[in-house]
Amino acid sequence: MAQRDTRRLDEDDVRHRPSRHGSRARSKQRPAHDNAASGMVVSVDRGRYGVLLNDSDVLLTTMRARELGRTAVVVGDQVSVVGDRTGQPDTLARIVRVAERETVLRRTADDNDPYERVIVANADQLLIVTALADPPPRYGLIDRCVVGALTAGMEPILLLTKADLASPDEVLSHYTELDIPSVVISKGGDLSEVRALLDDKVTVFVGHSGVGKSTLVNALVPGAGRSIGVVSGIGKGRHTSTSAVALALPRPLHGWVIDTPGLRSFGLAHVTAQDMLWAFPDLEDGSTQCPGSCEHLSAADGCKLDEWVAAGNSSPYRLEAFRRLLSARTDLGEP
Ligand SMILES: Nc1nc2c(ncn2[C@@H]2O[C@H](COP(=O)(O)OP(=O)(O)O)[C@@H](O)[C@H]2O)c(=O)[nH]1
Ligand SMILES: [Mg+2]
Ligand SMILES: [Zn+2]
């Protein structure tokens, strides 16, 4: 499992990278809440937020405090909570602060909702679940997920299911140049490789309906009770199509699986070529020779990356993969 380039997106890079999105979530610490407890948002349901306290295993039902204003609270957010923190039935604590986010995964605007919205905060990885058959792999969709992950500051992982139905070779060859960690599984098979990748991380699971995502989540998190064979989030209200839920991995593992019922697409409209270059350090250095406004799509338009690659600084296949991802940003043909 090659990790040459994705590994460079280490935690320091992510944390210190100037974030376009992070500052929006920041709110000022108020002295009045010195004794607030901190925790992670694990569920969002009609104005009620499930918060697991960081220093105990107490799960609170909370609501937003008025002082949060319009700040969104999403699964994965680190929050400060005041009020009743016993976690007893019928108690309701209040979220008074949302910590600055380290990563932000966004859902793109659509016909029903003209705004891009944050769907998950602070996740480390995006597990892109794709079936090898039934339904067949859709490269455009995978590519969009890869772009979504990289530009959210998350590491993409390719997880191929239903290996009992088809060989993974062709799909894997499509992604060799991106150096994305990949795992191939089938129902009832060995999941130790998947568990190793998830340990100690917060991982968002995405996948088109029918790929075996619920089957996998249930195998990893016994008791998760995700319904199998049920198409979720399509043709339903905004609530079902955007709410995510965080499930703790069972011991001895640590970390979280965040299941997204109907996540179809990411907000990629504002992703620039420069944002993408950040995920390709071997090409980024060569881009300094390009014209200022270069979109890096072709030598005919003055892009110097082809020369950079020809000089042996990176491979033409890497450049091709980079350009394919750039095109995937605007390829809205598939949901
Ligand atoms: N042949 C085969 N079928 C699978 C595998 N994993 C899941 N399925 C089946 O695929 C269908 C959809 O699975 P589900 O987990 O609900 O997919 P989801 O829509 O992605 O959550 C169900 O009938 C599963 O039993 C697998 O590895 N091989
Ligand atoms: Mg499902
Ligand atoms: Zn260029």
JSON list of N, CA and C in Angstrom, two decimals, residues 31-62:
[
{"chain": "A", "resi": 31, "resn": "PRO", "atom": "N", "xyz": [-15.92, 34.21, 29.25]},
{"chain": "A", "resi": 31, "resn": "PRO", "atom": "CA", "xyz": [-15.48, 33.91, 30.61]},
{"chain": "A", "resi": 31, "resn": "PRO", "atom": "C", "xyz": [-16.59, 33.26, 31.43]},
{"chain": "A", "resi": 32, "resn": "ALA", "atom": "N", "xyz": [-17.84, 33.61, 31.13]},
{"chain": "A", "resi": 32, "resn": "ALA", "atom": "CA", "xyz": [-18.96, 33.07, 31.88]},
{"chain": "A", "resi": 32, "resn": "ALA", "atom": "C", "xyz": [-19.01, 31.55, 31.80]},
{"chain": "A", "resi": 33, "resn": "HIS", "atom": "N", "xyz": [-18.35, 30.96, 30.78]},
{"chain": "A", "resi": 33, "resn": "HIS", "atom": "CA", "xyz": [-18.45, 29.52, 30.61]},
{"chain": "A", "resi": 33, "resn": "HIS", "atom": "C", "xyz": [-17.14, 28.81, 30.95]},
{"chain": "A", "resi": 34, "resn": "ASP", "atom": "N", "xyz": [-16.41, 29.39, 31.89]},
{"chain": "A", "resi": 34, "resn": "ASP", "atom": "CA", "xyz": [-15.15, 28.79, 32.30]},
{"chain": "A", "resi": 34, "resn": "ASP", "atom": "C", "xyz": [-15.30, 27.33, 32.69]},
{"chain": "A", "resi": 35, "resn": "ASN", "atom": "N", "xyz": [-16.41, 27.00, 33.28]},
{"chain": "A", "resi": 35, "resn": "ASN", "atom": "CA", "xyz": [-16.59, 25.63, 33.77]},
{"chain": "A", "resi": 35, "resn": "ASN", "atom": "C", "xyz": [-17.33, 24.73, 32.78]},
{"chain": "A", "resi": 36, "resn": "ALA", "atom": "N", "xyz": [-17.35, 25.16, 31.51]},
{"chain": "A", "resi": 36, "resn": "ALA", "atom": "CA", "xyz": [-18.01, 24.33, 30.50]},
{"chain": "A", "resi": 36, "resn": "ALA", "atom": "C", "xyz": [-17.23, 23.03, 30.30]},
{"chain": "A", "resi": 37, "resn": "ALA", "atom": "N", "xyz": [-17.94, 21.97, 29.94]},
{"chain": "A", "resi": 37, "resn": "ALA", "atom": "CA", "xyz": [-17.30, 20.70, 29.62]},
{"chain": "A", "resi": 37, "resn": "ALA", "atom": "C", "xyz": [-17.14, 20.62, 28.11]},
{"chain": "A", "resi": 38, "resn": "SER", "atom": "N", "xyz": [-16.12, 19.88, 27.64]},
{"chain": "A", "resi": 38, "resn": "SER", "atom": "CA", "xyz": [-15.97, 19.76, 26.20]},
{"chain": "A", "resi": 38, "resn": "SER", "atom": "C", "xyz": [-16.33, 18.35, 25.74]},
{"chain": "A", "resi": 39, "resn": "GLY", "atom": "N", "xyz": [-16.79, 18.29, 24.52]},
{"chain": "A", "resi": 39, "resn": "GLY", "atom": "CA", "xyz": [-17.19, 16.99, 23.98]},
{"chain": "A", "resi": 39, "resn": "GLY", "atom": "C", "xyz": [-17.29, 17.06, 22.47]},
{"chain": "A", "resi": 40, "resn": "MET", "atom": "N", "xyz": [-17.66, 15.91, 21.89]},
{"chain": "A", "resi": 40, "resn": "MET", "atom": "CA", "xyz": [-17.78, 15.83, 20.43]},
{"chain": "A", "resi": 40, "resn": "MET", "atom": "C", "xyz": [-19.22, 15.57, 20.04]},
{"chain": "A", "resi": 41, "resn": "VAL", "atom": "N", "xyz": [-19.67, 16.27, 19.02]},
{"chain": "A", "resi": 41, "resn": "VAL", "atom": "CA", "xyz": [-21.03, 16.06, 18.51]},
{"chain": "A", "resi": 41, "resn": "VAL", "atom": "C", "xyz": [-21.06, 14.74, 17.74]},
{"chain": "A", "resi": 42, "resn": "VAL", "atom": "N", "xyz": [-21.93, 13.82, 18.18]},
{"chain": "A", "resi": 42, "resn": "VAL", "atom": "CA", "xyz": [-21.99, 12.50, 17.53]},
{"chain": "A", "resi": 42, "resn": "VAL", "atom": "C", "xyz": [-23.28, 12.30, 16.74]},
{"chain": "A", "resi": 43, "resn": "SER", "atom": "N", "xyz": [-24.28, 13.16, 16.97]},
{"chain": "A", "resi": 43, "resn": "SER", "atom": "CA", "xyz": [-25.51, 13.04, 16.18]},
{"chain": "A", "resi": 43, "resn": "SER", "atom": "C", "xyz": [-26.21, 14.39, 16.13]},
{"chain": "A", "resi": 44, "resn": "VAL", "atom": "N", "xyz": [-26.96, 14.59, 15.07]},
{"chain": "A", "resi": 44, "resn": "VAL", "atom": "CA", "xyz": [-27.75, 15.80, 14.92]},
{"chain": "A", "resi": 44, "resn": "VAL", "atom": "C", "xyz": [-29.13, 15.36, 14.46]},
{"chain": "A", "resi": 45, "resn": "ASP", "atom": "N", "xyz": [-30.15, 15.74, 15.22]},
{"chain": "A", "resi": 45, "resn": "ASP", "atom": "CA", "xyz": [-31.49, 15.30, 14.86]},
{"chain": "A", "resi": 45, "resn": "ASP", "atom": "C", "xyz": [-32.52, 16.34, 15.28]},
{"chain": "A", "resi": 46, "resn": "ARG", "atom": "N", "xyz": [-33.09, 17.01, 14.34]},
{"chain": "A", "resi": 46, "resn": "ARG", "atom": "CA", "xyz": [-34.13, 18.00, 14.57]},
{"chain": "A", "resi": 46, "resn": "ARG", "atom": "C", "xyz": [-33.86, 18.91, 15.77]},
{"chain": "A", "resi": 47, "resn": "GLY", "atom": "N", "xyz": [-32.75, 19.60, 15.72]},
{"chain": "A", "resi": 47, "resn": "GLY", "atom": "CA", "xyz": [-32.46, 20.59, 16.76]},
{"chain": "A", "resi": 47, "resn": "GLY", "atom": "C", "xyz": [-31.89, 20.00, 18.04]},
{"chain": "A", "resi": 48, "resn": "ARG", "atom": "N", "xyz": [-31.73, 18.69, 18.09]},
{"chain": "A", "resi": 48, "resn": "ARG", "atom": "CA", "xyz": [-31.09, 18.07, 19.26]},
{"chain": "A", "resi": 48, "resn": "ARG", "atom": "C", "xyz": [-29.74, 17.49, 18.82]},
{"chain": "A", "resi": 49, "resn": "TYR", "atom": "N", "xyz": [-28.73, 17.78, 19.64]},
{"chain": "A", "resi": 49, "resn": "TYR", "atom": "CA", "xyz": [-27.38, 17.36, 19.31]},
{"chain": "A", "resi": 49, "resn": "TYR", "atom": "C", "xyz": [-26.89, 16.37, 20.36]},
{"chain": "A", "resi": 50, "resn": "GLY", "atom": "N", "xyz": [-26.48, 15.19, 19.95]},
{"chain": "A", "resi": 50, "resn": "GLY", "atom": "CA", "xyz": [-25.87, 14.23, 20.87]},
{"chain": "A", "resi": 50, "resn": "GLY", "atom": "C", "xyz": [-24.41, 14.61, 21.06]},
{"chain": "A", "resi": 51, "resn": "VAL", "atom": "N", "xyz": [-23.98, 14.79, 22.31]},
{"chain": "A", "resi": 51, "resn": "VAL", "atom": "CA", "xyz": [-22.60, 15.17, 22.58]},
{"chain": "A", "resi": 51, "resn": "VAL", "atom": "C", "xyz": [-21.99, 14.17, 23.55]},
{"chain": "A", "resi": 52, "resn": "LEU", "atom": "N", "xyz": [-20.88, 13.55, 23.15]},
{"chain": "A", "resi": 52, "resn": "LEU", "atom": "CA", "xyz": [-20.17, 12.64, 24.04]},
{"chain": "A", "resi": 52, "resn": "LEU", "atom": "C", "xyz": [-19.06, 13.43, 24.72]},
{"chain": "A", "resi": 53, "resn": "LEU", "atom": "N", "xyz": [-19.12, 13.51, 26.06]},
{"chain": "A", "resi": 53, "resn": "LEU", "atom": "CA", "xyz": [-18.11, 14.29, 26.79]},
{"chain": "A", "resi": 53, "resn": "LEU", "atom": "C", "xyz": [-16.74, 13.65, 26.62]},
{"chain": "A", "resi": 54, "resn": "ASN", "atom": "N", "xyz": [-15.71, 14.50, 26.48]},
{"chain": "A", "resi": 54, "resn": "ASN", "atom": "CA", "xyz": [-14.37, 13.99, 26.19]},
{"chain": "A", "resi": 54, "resn": "ASN", "atom": "C", "xyz": [-13.76, 13.21, 27.34]},
{"chain": "A", "resi": 55, "resn": "ASP", "atom": "N", "xyz": [-14.04, 13.60, 28.56]},
{"chain": "A", "resi": 55, "resn": "ASP", "atom": "CA", "xyz": [-13.35, 12.98, 29.69]},
{"chain": "A", "resi": 55, "resn": "ASP", "atom": "C", "xyz": [-14.17, 11.93, 30.42]},
{"chain": "A", "resi": 56, "resn": "SER", "atom": "N", "xyz": [-15.35, 11.65, 29.92]},
{"chain": "A", "resi": 56, "resn": "SER", "atom": "CA", "xyz": [-16.14, 10.59, 30.53]},
{"chain": "A", "resi": 56, "resn": "SER", "atom": "C", "xyz": [-16.91, 9.94, 29.39]},
{"chain": "A", "resi": 57, "resn": "ASP", "atom": "N", "xyz": [-17.63, 8.88, 29.67]},
{"chain": "A", "resi": 57, "resn": "ASP", "atom": "CA", "xyz": [-18.39, 8.28, 28.58]},
{"chain": "A", "resi": 57, "resn": "ASP", "atom": "C", "xyz": [-19.85, 8.72, 28.61]},
{"chain": "A", "resi": 58, "resn": "VAL", "atom": "N", "xyz": [-20.08, 9.91, 29.19]},
{"chain": "A", "resi": 58, "resn": "VAL", "atom": "CA", "xyz": [-21.45, 10.40, 29.31]},
{"chain": "A", "resi": 58, "resn": "VAL", "atom": "C", "xyz": [-21.91, 10.99, 27.97]},
{"chain": "A", "resi": 59, "resn": "LEU", "atom": "N", "xyz": [-23.08, 10.51, 27.54]},
{"chain": "A", "resi": 59, "resn": "LEU", "atom": "CA", "xyz": [-23.68, 11.02, 26.30]},
{"chain": "A", "resi": 59, "resn": "LEU", "atom": "C", "xyz": [-24.80, 11.98, 26.66]},
{"chain": "A", "resi": 60, "resn": "LEU", "atom": "N", "xyz": [-24.66, 13.21, 26.22]},
{"chain": "A", "resi": 60, "resn": "LEU", "atom": "CA", "xyz": [-25.64, 14.24, 26.56]},
{"chain": "A", "resi": 60, "resn": "LEU", "atom": "C", "xyz": [-26.57, 14.53, 25.39]},
{"chain": "A", "resi": 61, "resn": "THR", "atom": "N", "xyz": [-27.80, 14.86, 25.70]},
{"chain": "A", "resi": 61, "resn": "THR", "atom": "CA", "xyz": [-28.66, 15.47, 24.70]},
{"chain": "A", "resi": 61, "resn": "THR", "atom": "C", "xyz": [-28.57, 16.97, 24.91]},
{"chain": "A", "resi": 62, "resn": "THR", "atom": "N", "xyz": [-28.29, 17.69, 23.84]},
{"chain": "A", "resi": 62, "resn": "THR", "atom": "CA", "xyz": [-28.07, 19.14, 23.99]},
{"chain": "A", "resi": 62, "resn": "THR", "atom": "C", "xyz": [-28.85, 19.91, 22.93]}
]
